[in-house]
PDB file of N, CA and C in Angstrom:
ATOM      1  N   MET D1140      28.359   5.122   2.282  1.00  0.00           N
ATOM      2  CA  MET D1140      27.668   4.414   1.444  1.00  0.00           C
ATOM      3  C   MET D1140      26.283   4.119   1.541  1.00  0.00           C
ATOM      4  N   ASP D1141      25.295   4.458   1.007  1.00  0.00           N
ATOM      5  CA  ASP D1141      23.769   4.040   1.601  1.00  0.00           C
ATOM      6  C   ASP D1141      23.441   2.689   1.068  1.00  0.00           C
ATOM      7  N   PRO D1142      23.574   1.649   2.277  1.00  0.00           N
ATOM      8  CA  PRO D1142      22.960   0.237   1.632  1.00  0.00           C
ATOM      9  C   PRO D1142      21.654   0.322   0.881  1.00  0.00           C
ATOM     10  N   PHE D1143      20.709   1.173   0.788  1.00  0.00           N
ATOM     11  CA  PHE D1143      19.664   1.280   0.547  1.00  0.00           C
ATOM     12  C   PHE D1143      19.684   1.717  -0.798  1.00  0.00           C
ATOM     13  N   ASN D1144      19.458   1.241  -2.160  1.00  0.00           N
ATOM     14  CA  ASN D1144      19.608   1.441  -3.354  1.00  0.00           C
ATOM     15  C   ASN D1144      18.146   2.122  -4.011  1.00  0.00           C
ATOM     16  N   SER D1145      17.334   1.591  -3.468  1.00  0.00           N
ATOM     17  CA  SER D1145      15.700   2.336  -4.155  1.00  0.00           C
ATOM     18  C   SER D1145      14.971   1.943  -2.903  1.00  0.00           C
ATOM     19  N   PHE D1146      13.609   2.592  -3.209  1.00  0.00           N
ATOM     20  CA  PHE D1146      12.411   2.611  -2.276  1.00  0.00           C
ATOM     21  C   PHE D1146      12.309   1.193  -1.607  1.00  0.00           C
ATOM     22  N   ARG D1147      12.244   0.272  -2.626  1.00  0.00           N
ATOM     23  CA  ARG D1147      11.839  -1.246  -1.925  1.00  0.00           C
ATOM     24  C   ARG D1147      12.848  -1.699  -1.280  1.00  0.00           C
ATOM     25  N   ASP D1148      14.104  -1.113  -0.905  1.00  0.00           N
ATOM     26  CA  ASP D1148      15.065  -1.709  -0.103  1.00  0.00           C
ATOM     27  C   ASP D1148      14.784  -1.235   1.211  1.00  0.00           C
ATOM     28  N   TYR D1149      13.996  -0.111   1.494  1.00  0.00           N
ATOM     29  CA  TYR D1149      13.602   0.546   2.906  1.00  0.00           C
ATOM     30  C   TYR D1149      12.717  -0.674   3.535  1.00  0.00           C
ATOM     31  N   PRO D1150      12.792  -0.950   4.889  1.00  0.00           N
ATOM     32  CA  PRO D1150      11.808  -1.152   5.619  1.00  0.00           C
ATOM     33  C   PRO D1150      10.745  -0.698   5.548  1.00  0.00           C
ATOM     34  N   ILE D1151       9.672  -1.173   6.152  1.00  0.00           N
ATOM     35  CA  ILE D1151       8.432  -0.312   6.500  1.00  0.00           C
ATOM     36  C   ILE D1151       8.268  -0.357   8.001  1.00  0.00           C
ATOM     37  N   LEU D1152       8.256   0.862   7.936  1.00  0.00           N
ATOM     38  CA  LEU D1152       8.416   1.528   9.566  1.00  0.00           C
ATOM     39  C   LEU D1152       7.053   1.222  10.466  1.00  0.00           C
ATOM     40  N   PRO D1153       6.696   1.289  11.425  1.00  0.00           N
ATOM     41  CA  PRO D1153       5.663   0.800  12.227  1.00  0.00           C
ATOM     42  C   PRO D1153       4.535   1.975  12.069  1.00  0.00           C
ATOM     43  N   GLY D1154       4.992   3.219  11.935  1.00  0.00           N
ATOM     44  CA  GLY D1154       4.108   4.356  11.518  1.00  0.00           C
ATOM     45  C   GLY D1154       3.531   4.093  10.202  1.00  0.00           C
ATOM     46  N   HIS D1155       4.153   3.577   9.254  1.00  0.00           N
ATOM     47  CA  HIS D1155       3.816   3.546   7.874  1.00  0.00           C
ATOM     48  C   HIS D1155       2.991   2.211   7.735  1.00  0.00           C
ATOM     49  N   VAL D1156       2.963   1.371   8.796  1.00  0.00           N
ATOM     50  CA  VAL D1156       2.218   0.129   8.639  1.00  0.00           C
ATOM     51  C   VAL D1156       0.982   0.512   9.126  1.00  0.00           C
ATOM     52  N   ALA D1157       0.745   1.175   9.930  1.00  0.00           N
ATOM     53  CA  ALA D1157      -0.609   1.596  10.629  1.00  0.00           C
ATOM     54  C   ALA D1157      -1.382   2.384   9.082  1.00  0.00           C
ATOM     55  N   ILE D1158      -0.549   3.276   8.368  1.00  0.00           N
ATOM     56  CA  ILE D1158      -1.034   4.016   7.161  1.00  0.00           C
ATOM     57  C   ILE D1158      -1.344   2.778   6.217  1.00  0.00           C
ATOM     58  N   LEU D1159      -0.669   2.081   5.927  1.00  0.00           N
ATOM     59  CA  LEU D1159      -1.203   0.723   5.045  1.00  0.00           C
ATOM     60  C   LEU D1159      -2.202   0.025   5.405  1.00  0.00           C
ATOM     61  N   GLU D1160      -2.288  -0.023   6.606  1.00  0.00           N
ATOM     62  CA  GLU D1160      -3.562  -0.987   7.136  1.00  0.00           C
ATOM     63  C   GLU D1160      -4.564  -0.035   7.176  1.00  0.00           C
ATOM     64  N   GLY D1161      -4.736   1.128   7.310  1.00  0.00           N
ATOM     65  CA  GLY D1161      -5.835   2.114   7.093  1.00  0.00           C
ATOM     66  C   GLY D1161      -6.280   2.134   5.775  1.00  0.00           C
ATOM     67  N   VAL D1162      -5.072   2.533   4.934  1.00  0.00           N
ATOM     68  CA  VAL D1162      -5.621   2.183   3.440  1.00  0.00           C
ATOM     69  C   VAL D1162      -6.389   0.910   3.116  1.00  0.00           C
ATOM     70  N   LEU D1163      -5.692  -0.435   3.433  1.00  0.00           N
ATOM     71  CA  LEU D1163      -6.282  -1.515   2.992  1.00  0.00           C
ATOM     72  C   LEU D1163      -7.871  -1.743   3.416  1.00  0.00           C
ATOM     73  N   ALA D1164      -7.781  -1.073   5.027  1.00  0.00           N
ATOM     74  CA  ALA D1164      -9.090  -1.347   5.583  1.00  0.00           C
ATOM     75  C   ALA D1164     -10.336  -0.445   4.911  1.00  0.00           C
ATOM     76  N   ARG D1165     -10.086   0.508   4.309  1.00  0.00           N
ATOM     77  CA  ARG D1165     -10.817   1.417   3.789  1.00  0.00           C
ATOM     78  C   ARG D1165     -11.261   0.821   2.457  1.00  0.00           C
ATOM     79  N   ALA D1166     -10.313   0.255   1.526  1.00  0.00           N
ATOM     80  CA  ALA D1166     -10.481  -0.358   0.589  1.00  0.00           C
ATOM     81  C   ALA D1166     -11.457  -1.801   0.509  1.00  0.00           C
ATOM     82  N   LEU D1167     -11.263  -2.577   1.636  1.00  0.00           N
ATOM     83  CA  LEU D1167     -11.859  -3.834   1.835  1.00  0.00           C
ATOM     84  C   LEU D1167     -13.396  -3.422   2.175  1.00  0.00           C
ATOM     85  N   GLU D1168     -13.660  -2.583   2.996  1.00  0.00           N
ATOM     86  CA  GLU D1168     -15.113  -1.885   3.596  1.00  0.00           C
ATOM     87  C   GLU D1168     -15.579  -1.645   1.758  1.00  0.00           C
ATOM     88  N   GLU D1169     -14.933  -0.749   1.443  1.00  0.00           N
ATOM     89  CA  GLU D1169     -15.612   0.215   0.334  1.00  0.00           C
ATOM     90  C   GLU D1169     -15.886  -1.239  -0.919  1.00  0.00           C
ATOM     91  N   ARG D1170     -15.239  -2.245  -1.212  1.00  0.00           N
ATOM     92  CA  ARG D1170     -15.319  -3.315  -2.004  1.00  0.00           C
ATOM     93  C   ARG D1170     -15.858  -4.579  -1.309  1.00  0.00           C
ATOM     94  N   ASN D1171     -16.417  -4.299  -0.061  1.00  0.00           N
ATOM     95  CA  ASN D1171     -16.881  -5.527   0.524  1.00  0.00           C
ATOM     96  C   ASN D1171     -16.370  -6.764   0.378  1.00  0.00           C
ATOM     97  N   LEU D1172     -15.003  -6.697   0.756  1.00  0.00           N
ATOM     98  CA  LEU D1172     -13.988  -7.895   0.773  1.00  0.00           C
ATOM     99  C   LEU D1172     -13.651  -8.322   2.062  1.00  0.00           C
ATOM    100  N   SER D1173     -13.315  -9.651   2.356  1.00  0.00           N
ATOM    101  CA  SER D1173     -12.599 -10.131   3.493  1.00  0.00           C
ATOM    102  C   SER D1173     -11.311 -10.174   3.508  1.00  0.00           C
ATOM    103  N   ILE D1174     -10.611 -10.069   4.320  1.00  0.00           N
ATOM    104  CA  ILE D1174      -9.087  -9.940   4.590  1.00  0.00           C
ATOM    105  C   ILE D1174      -8.435 -11.273   3.927  1.00  0.00           C
ATOM    106  N   GLY D1175      -9.031 -12.211   4.162  1.00  0.00           N
ATOM    107  CA  GLY D1175      -8.458 -13.312   3.533  1.00  0.00           C
ATOM    108  C   GLY D1175      -8.541 -13.927   2.188  1.00  0.00           C
ATOM    109  N   SER D1176      -9.638 -12.843   1.407  1.00  0.00           N
ATOM    110  CA  SER D1176      -9.843 -13.166  -0.092  1.00  0.00           C
ATOM    111  C   SER D1176      -8.632 -12.910  -0.869  1.00  0.00           C
ATOM    112  N   GLU D1177      -8.921 -13.464  -2.138  1.00  0.00           N
ATOM    113  CA  GLU D1177      -7.584 -13.482  -3.190  1.00  0.00           C
ATOM    114  C   GLU D1177      -7.533 -11.563  -3.508  1.00  0.00           C
ATOM    115  N   GLU D1178      -8.931 -11.581  -3.863  1.00  0.00           N
ATOM    116  CA  GLU D1178      -8.721 -10.038  -3.837  1.00  0.00           C
ATOM    117  C   GLU D1178      -8.215  -8.897  -3.017  1.00  0.00           C
ATOM    118  N   ALA D1179      -8.188  -9.326  -1.761  1.00  0.00           N
ATOM    119  CA  ALA D1179      -7.822  -8.617  -0.586  1.00  0.00           C
ATOM    120  C   ALA D1179      -6.458  -8.853  -0.971  1.00  0.00           C
ATOM    121  N   ASP D1180      -5.724  -9.859  -1.030  1.00  0.00           N
ATOM    122  CA  ASP D1180      -4.178 -10.430  -1.375  1.00  0.00           C
ATOM    123  C   ASP D1180      -3.600  -9.310  -2.530  1.00  0.00           C
ATOM    124  N   GLN D1181      -4.665  -9.274  -3.577  1.00  0.00           N
ATOM    125  CA  GLN D1181      -4.210  -8.364  -5.003  1.00  0.00           C
ATOM    126  C   GLN D1181      -3.829  -6.827  -4.108  1.00  0.00           C
ATOM    127  N   LEU D1182      -4.945  -6.368  -3.342  1.00  0.00           N
ATOM    128  CA  LEU D1182      -4.987  -5.026  -2.984  1.00  0.00           C
ATOM    129  C   LEU D1182      -3.868  -4.638  -1.881  1.00  0.00           C
ATOM    130  N   VAL D1183      -3.620  -5.766  -1.356  1.00  0.00           N
ATOM    131  CA  VAL D1183      -2.247  -5.794  -0.334  1.00  0.00           C
ATOM    132  C   VAL D1183      -0.964  -5.456  -1.065  1.00  0.00           C
ATOM    133  N   ARG D1184      -0.952  -6.189  -2.134  1.00  0.00           N
ATOM    134  CA  ARG D1184       0.103  -6.253  -3.006  1.00  0.00           C
ATOM    135  C   ARG D1184       0.314  -4.552  -3.913  1.00  0.00           C
ATOM    136  N   ARG D1185      -0.737  -4.390  -4.162  1.00  0.00           N
ATOM    137  CA  ARG D1185      -0.852  -3.194  -4.714  1.00  0.00           C
ATOM    138  C   ARG D1185      -0.594  -2.059  -3.953  1.00  0.00           C
ATOM    139  N   ILE D1186      -0.823  -2.062  -2.808  1.00  0.00           N
ATOM    140  CA  ILE D1186      -1.024  -0.960  -1.537  1.00  0.00           C
ATOM    141  C   ILE D1186       0.512  -0.969  -1.475  1.00  0.00           C
ATOM    142  N   VAL D1187       1.216  -2.078  -1.230  1.00  0.00           N
ATOM    143  CA  VAL D1187       2.630  -2.205  -0.574  1.00  0.00           C
ATOM    144  C   VAL D1187       3.595  -1.789  -2.014  1.00  0.00           C
ATOM    145  N   LYS D1188       2.923  -2.115  -3.157  1.00  0.00           N
ATOM    146  CA  LYS D1188       4.082  -1.525  -4.169  1.00  0.00           C
ATOM    147  C   LYS D1188       3.914  -0.163  -4.412  1.00  0.00           C
ATOM    148  N   LEU D1189       2.814   0.611  -4.034  1.00  0.00           N
ATOM    149  CA  LEU D1189       2.763   2.042  -4.268  1.00  0.00           C
ATOM    150  C   LEU D1189       3.709   2.563  -3.127  1.00  0.00           C
ATOM    151  N   TYR D1190       3.423   1.939  -2.027  1.00  0.00           N
ATOM    152  CA  TYR D1190       4.532   2.322  -0.834  1.00  0.00           C
ATOM    153  C   TYR D1190       6.124   2.164  -1.031  1.00  0.00           C
ATOM    154  N   GLN D1191       6.381   0.924  -2.044  1.00  0.00           N
ATOM    155  CA  GLN D1191       7.577   1.007  -2.178  1.00  0.00           C
ATOM    156  C   GLN D1191       8.124   1.900  -3.359  1.00  0.00           C
ATOM    157  N   THR D1192       7.244   2.395  -4.293  1.00  0.00           N
ATOM    158  CA  THR D1192       7.525   3.282  -5.058  1.00  0.00           C
ATOM    159  C   THR D1192       7.748   4.777  -4.390  1.00  0.00           C
ATOM    160  N   GLY D1193       7.252   4.868  -3.443  1.00  0.00           N
ATOM    161  CA  GLY D1193       7.581   6.325  -2.781  1.00  0.00           C
ATOM    162  C   GLY D1193       6.350   6.905  -2.387  1.00  0.00           C
ATOM    163  N   VAL D1194       5.278   6.379  -2.532  1.00  0.00           N
ATOM    164  CA  VAL D1194       3.782   7.039  -2.213  1.00  0.00           C
ATOM    165  C   VAL D1194       3.798   6.897  -0.768  1.00  0.00           C
ATOM    166  N   ARG D1195       3.778   7.758  -0.124  1.00  0.00           N
ATOM    167  CA  ARG D1195       3.891   7.956   1.741  1.00  0.00           C
ATOM    168  C   ARG D1195       2.605   8.388   1.977  1.00  0.00           C
ATOM    169  N   GLU D1196       2.014   9.401   1.410  1.00  0.00           N
ATOM    170  CA  GLU D1196       0.444  10.171   1.558  1.00  0.00           C
ATOM    171  C   GLU D1196      -0.889   9.147   1.505  1.00  0.00           C
ATOM    172  N   PRO D1197      -1.180   8.917   2.594  1.00  0.00           N
ATOM    173  CA  PRO D1197      -2.624   8.133   2.775  1.00  0.00           C
ATOM    174  C   PRO D1197      -3.589   8.660   1.595  1.00  0.00           C
ATOM    175  N   GLY D1198      -4.139   9.741   1.472  1.00  0.00           N
ATOM    176  CA  GLY D1198      -4.933  10.447   0.337  1.00  0.00           C
ATOM    177  C   GLY D1198      -4.469  10.278  -0.866  1.00  0.00           C
ATOM    178  N   ARG D1199      -3.290  10.030  -1.229  1.00  0.00           N
ATOM    179  CA  ARG D1199      -2.821  10.058  -2.202  1.00  0.00           C
ATOM    180  C   ARG D1199      -2.836   8.529  -3.085  1.00  0.00           C
ATOM    181  N   MET D1200      -2.492   7.660  -1.737  1.00  0.00           N
ATOM    182  CA  MET D1200      -2.475   6.357  -2.009  1.00  0.00           C
ATOM    183  C   MET D1200      -3.828   5.790  -2.214  1.00  0.00           C
ATOM    184  N   TRP D1201      -4.766   6.279  -1.550  1.00  0.00           N
ATOM    185  CA  TRP D1201      -6.113   5.939  -1.598  1.00  0.00           C
ATOM    186  C   TRP D1201      -6.638   6.344  -2.998  1.00  0.00           C
ATOM    187  N   GLU D1202      -6.387   7.428  -3.247  1.00  0.00           N
ATOM    188  CA  GLU D1202      -6.888   7.864  -4.770  1.00  0.00           C
ATOM    189  C   GLU D1202      -6.047   7.073  -5.787  1.00  0.00           C
ATOM    190  N   MET D1203      -5.075   6.731  -5.842  1.00  0.00           N
ATOM    191  CA  MET D1203      -4.532   5.672  -6.569  1.00  0.00           C
ATOM    192  C   MET D1203      -4.776   4.157  -6.490  1.00  0.00           C
ATOM    193  N   ILE D1204      -5.066   3.460  -5.433  1.00  0.00           N
ATOM    194  CA  ILE D1204      -5.591   2.440  -5.590  1.00  0.00           C
ATOM    195  C   ILE D1204      -7.272   2.385  -5.907  1.00  0.00           C
ATOM    196  N   ARG D1205      -8.023   3.369  -5.765  1.00  0.00           N
ATOM    197  CA  ARG D1205      -9.238   3.178  -6.094  1.00  0.00           C
ATOM    198  C   ARG D1205      -9.481   3.172  -7.287  1.00  0.00           C
ATOM    199  N   THR D1206      -8.585   3.629  -8.227  1.00  0.00           N
ATOM    200  CA  THR D1206      -8.629   3.673  -9.832  1.00  0.00           C
ATOM    201  C   THR D1206      -7.900   2.363 -10.214  1.00  0.00           C
ATOM    202  N   ILE D1207      -7.685   1.331  -9.558  1.00  0.00           N
ATOM    203  CA  ILE D1207      -7.330  -0.153  -9.846  1.00  0.00           C
ATOM    204  C   ILE D1207      -8.527  -0.782  -9.743  1.00  0.00           C
TER     205      ILE D1207
END
């Protein structure tokens, strides 16, 4: 039996952390935000949520985060 019931249950793997960080860095730079700002925190939550729903390709994630 698989102990993981959904994408949210899976851990974020080290290689995937690098992908998420890259998407975040690009979004912060484009929006001229600092890492500690409330807007940056909201971006992090959105990026992780995309990851948890199964979006793993950085380009796709980037396009989706840009529309938010």
